[in-house]
Amino acid sequence: MYRRGEGVPRDKTEAASWYRKAAEQGHAKAQNNLAWIYANGEGVTRNYTEAIKWYRKFAEQGDAAAQYSLAWMYAHGEGVPENAAEAVKWYRKAAEQGLAVAQYNLAQMYLRGEAVAEDKIQAYLWYSLAKAQGHKGAKHNLEILKDAMTKQQIAQASPSFYQEALILR
């Protein structure tokens, strides 16, 4: 209510205070909101270390958006030393839950071989999944990648092939 000024005067500092109280008691959405507040310096001094702490708590509870945010911070060294392996780990968790932007970023990491073996098939797969959800960058990158792959590789990279492999695990 304080964050949006609904029923009370808008007060970002007061909002941060209440989010912290709820987050410390384990309220998942409050943890995410508090992380966002620290990452963006809204009502508090920007503090990436605190943002990481709260994103991690919510990400560990399985939230795809928090997993993506945590991955992004590792990929860009915001609040933590840059760590591509951790970025891949968290992007994958979010991507497997269907978050298009995480699928796109995971594809990018496979395409560049960042903390994973360079793998055009995996890149194509994750771009395909992101494209299916309307991610424009994925559509563009698929067209480019398609020219560098064989028909057999493209068939292996199809989302249906991937989903069958998950079922067989």
Tab-separated table of C-alpha atoms in Angstrom:
chain	number	residue	atom	x	y	z
A	1	MET	CA	0.000	0.000	0.000
A	2	TYR	CA	2.832	2.384	0.900
A	3	ARG	CA	4.730	1.547	-2.278
A	4	ARG	CA	1.790	2.488	-4.486
A	5	GLY	CA	0.184	5.086	-2.234
A	6	GLU	CA	-3.075	3.156	-1.969
A	7	GLY	CA	-5.072	4.311	1.043
A	8	VAL	CA	-1.974	5.920	2.560
A	9	PRO	CA	0.493	8.540	1.351
A	10	ARG	CA	3.079	7.018	-0.986
A	11	ASP	CA	6.219	6.312	1.033
A	12	LYS	CA	8.864	4.063	-0.508
A	13	THR	CA	10.971	4.002	2.659
A	14	GLU	CA	7.989	2.830	4.714
A	15	ALA	CA	7.187	0.237	2.040
A	16	ALA	CA	10.742	-1.104	2.235
A	17	SER	CA	10.442	-1.336	6.019
A	18	TRP	CA	7.252	-3.401	5.827
A	19	TYR	CA	8.588	-5.614	3.046
A	20	ARG	CA	11.654	-6.323	5.192
A	21	LYS	CA	9.487	-7.358	8.159
A	22	ALA	CA	7.481	-9.741	6.008
A	23	ALA	CA	10.559	-11.021	4.138
A	24	GLU	CA	12.358	-11.834	7.374
A	25	GLN	CA	9.369	-13.945	8.383
A	26	GLY	CA	9.693	-15.935	5.144
A	27	HIS	CA	7.008	-14.274	3.021
A	28	ALA	CA	8.148	-15.144	-0.490
A	29	LYS	CA	6.634	-12.252	-2.458
A	30	ALA	CA	7.952	-9.790	0.122
A	31	GLN	CA	11.429	-11.257	-0.384
A	32	ASN	CA	11.142	-10.629	-4.117
A	33	ASN	CA	9.804	-7.109	-3.647
A	34	LEU	CA	12.532	-6.284	-1.143
A	35	ALA	CA	15.175	-7.616	-3.531
A	36	TRP	CA	13.781	-5.426	-6.309
A	37	ILE	CA	13.771	-2.394	-4.008
A	38	TYR	CA	17.446	-2.935	-3.142
A	39	ALA	CA	18.410	-3.617	-6.762
A	40	ASN	CA	16.732	-0.401	-7.905
A	41	GLY	CA	17.371	1.833	-4.883
A	42	GLU	CA	13.689	2.554	-4.395
A	43	GLY	CA	13.171	3.897	-0.867
A	44	VAL	CA	16.565	2.580	0.234
A	45	THR	CA	20.134	3.041	-0.863
A	46	ARG	CA	20.849	0.746	-3.821
A	47	ASN	CA	22.508	-2.350	-2.405
A	48	TYR	CA	23.148	-5.247	-4.764
A	49	THR	CA	24.421	-7.463	-1.947
A	50	GLU	CA	21.057	-7.178	-0.189
A	51	ALA	CA	19.240	-7.660	-3.502
A	52	ILE	CA	21.157	-10.896	-4.119
A	53	LYS	CA	20.358	-12.121	-0.600
A	54	TRP	CA	16.615	-11.662	-1.041
A	55	TYR	CA	16.448	-12.826	-4.670
A	56	ARG	CA	18.265	-16.003	-3.622
A	57	LYS	CA	15.760	-16.707	-0.850
A	58	PHE	CA	12.842	-16.402	-3.254
A	59	ALA	CA	14.659	-18.196	-6.100
A	60	GLU	CA	15.366	-21.156	-3.835
A	61	GLN	CA	11.612	-21.425	-3.304
A	62	GLY	CA	11.266	-22.006	-7.050
A	63	ASP	CA	10.160	-18.632	-8.397
A	64	ALA	CA	11.220	-18.291	-12.041
A	65	ALA	CA	11.377	-14.487	-12.053
A	66	ALA	CA	13.614	-14.444	-8.970
A	67	GLN	CA	15.780	-17.176	-10.505
A	68	TYR	CA	16.140	-15.055	-13.633
A	69	SER	CA	17.016	-11.949	-11.611
A	70	LEU	CA	19.627	-13.866	-9.649
A	71	ALA	CA	21.093	-15.298	-12.869
A	72	TRP	CA	21.251	-11.844	-14.424
A	73	MET	CA	23.117	-10.479	-11.411
A	74	TYR	CA	25.672	-13.301	-11.641
A	75	ALA	CA	25.998	-12.831	-15.403
A	76	HIS	CA	26.688	-9.104	-14.991
A	77	GLY	CA	28.604	-9.123	-11.698
A	78	GLU	CA	26.012	-7.003	-9.895
A	79	GLY	CA	26.390	-7.555	-6.137
A	80	VAL	CA	28.472	-10.667	-6.651
A	81	PRO	CA	31.588	-11.469	-8.625
A	82	GLU	CA	30.680	-12.262	-12.217
A	83	ASN	CA	30.085	-16.012	-12.373
A	84	ALA	CA	28.856	-17.519	-15.631
A	85	ALA	CA	28.403	-20.994	-14.105
A	86	GLU	CA	26.011	-19.622	-11.480
A	87	ALA	CA	24.247	-17.608	-14.167
A	88	VAL	CA	23.720	-20.751	-16.251
A	89	LYS	CA	22.453	-22.643	-13.207
A	90	TRP	CA	19.792	-20.044	-12.393
A	91	TYR	CA	18.897	-19.260	-16.018
A	92	ARG	CA	18.284	-22.996	-16.547
A	93	LYS	CA	15.978	-23.229	-13.531
A	94	ALA	CA	13.917	-20.286	-14.794
A	95	ALA	CA	14.053	-21.462	-18.422
A	96	GLU	CA	12.770	-24.915	-17.505
A	97	GLN	CA	9.764	-23.222	-15.906
A	98	GLY	CA	9.037	-21.495	-19.203
A	99	LEU	CA	10.355	-17.971	-18.637
A	100	ALA	CA	11.089	-16.743	-22.175
A	101	VAL	CA	13.800	-14.237	-21.287
A	102	ALA	CA	15.646	-16.925	-19.301
A	103	GLN	CA	15.327	-19.321	-22.244
A	104	TYR	CA	16.789	-16.662	-24.508
A	105	ASN	CA	19.705	-15.913	-22.180
A	106	LEU	CA	20.436	-19.616	-21.695
A	107	ALA	CA	20.506	-20.004	-25.486
A	108	GLN	CA	22.970	-17.110	-25.663
A	109	MET	CA	25.260	-18.844	-23.189
A	110	TYR	CA	25.164	-22.089	-25.192
A	111	LEU	CA	25.832	-20.190	-28.399
A	112	ARG	CA	28.889	-18.457	-26.894
A	113	GLY	CA	30.046	-21.425	-24.812
A	114	GLU	CA	29.874	-19.470	-21.533
A	115	ALA	CA	30.225	-21.869	-18.582
A	116	VAL	CA	28.798	-24.614	-20.816
A	117	ALA	CA	30.180	-26.347	-23.865
A	118	GLU	CA	29.360	-24.407	-27.019
A	119	ASP	CA	26.319	-26.221	-28.378
A	120	LYS	CA	24.289	-24.999	-31.347
A	121	ILE	CA	21.629	-27.652	-30.774
A	122	GLN	CA	20.975	-26.489	-27.215
A	123	ALA	CA	21.081	-22.857	-28.327
A	124	TYR	CA	18.556	-23.561	-31.080
A	125	LEU	CA	16.301	-25.444	-28.672
A	126	TRP	CA	16.206	-22.650	-26.100
A	127	TYR	CA	15.777	-19.967	-28.768
A	128	SER	CA	12.868	-22.006	-30.197
A	129	LEU	CA	11.159	-22.196	-26.823
A	130	ALA	CA	11.616	-18.451	-26.274
A	131	LYS	CA	10.390	-17.661	-29.793
A	132	ALA	CA	7.247	-19.730	-29.190
A	133	GLN	CA	6.421	-17.241	-26.446
A	134	GLY	CA	6.989	-14.252	-28.685
A	135	HIS	CA	10.573	-13.301	-27.769
A	136	LYS	CA	11.670	-11.192	-30.753
A	137	GLY	CA	15.420	-11.608	-30.218
A	138	ALA	CA	15.021	-15.372	-30.230
A	139	LYS	CA	13.246	-15.256	-33.588
A	140	HIS	CA	16.074	-13.218	-35.112
A	141	ASN	CA	18.823	-15.435	-33.671
A	142	LEU	CA	17.073	-18.622	-34.836
A	143	GLU	CA	17.156	-17.407	-38.433
A	144	ILE	CA	20.897	-16.763	-38.198
A	145	LEU	CA	21.657	-20.004	-36.355
A	146	LYS	CA	19.543	-22.076	-38.744
A	147	ASP	CA	21.959	-21.319	-41.591
A	148	ALA	CA	24.868	-22.730	-39.559
A	149	MET	CA	23.175	-26.048	-38.742
A	150	THR	CA	22.331	-29.268	-40.567
A	151	LYS	CA	18.729	-30.483	-40.889
A	152	GLN	CA	19.562	-33.315	-38.487
A	153	GLN	CA	20.842	-30.866	-35.863
A	154	ILE	CA	17.721	-28.753	-36.219
A	155	ALA	CA	15.530	-31.836	-35.789
A	156	GLN	CA	17.419	-32.712	-32.588
A	157	ALA	CA	16.867	-29.191	-31.334
A	158	SER	CA	13.090	-29.269	-31.662
A	159	PRO	CA	11.161	-28.600	-28.446
A	160	SER	CA	9.180	-31.848	-28.863
A	161	PHE	CA	12.457	-33.830	-28.986
A	162	TYR	CA	13.572	-32.048	-25.806
A	163	GLN	CA	10.285	-32.688	-23.989
A	164	GLU	CA	10.434	-36.389	-24.892
A	165	ALA	CA	13.967	-36.544	-23.483
A	166	LEU	CA	12.769	-34.971	-20.217
A	167	ILE	CA	9.985	-37.540	-19.918
A	168	LEU	CA	12.468	-40.387	-20.427
A	169	ARG	CA	14.772	-39.148	-17.628
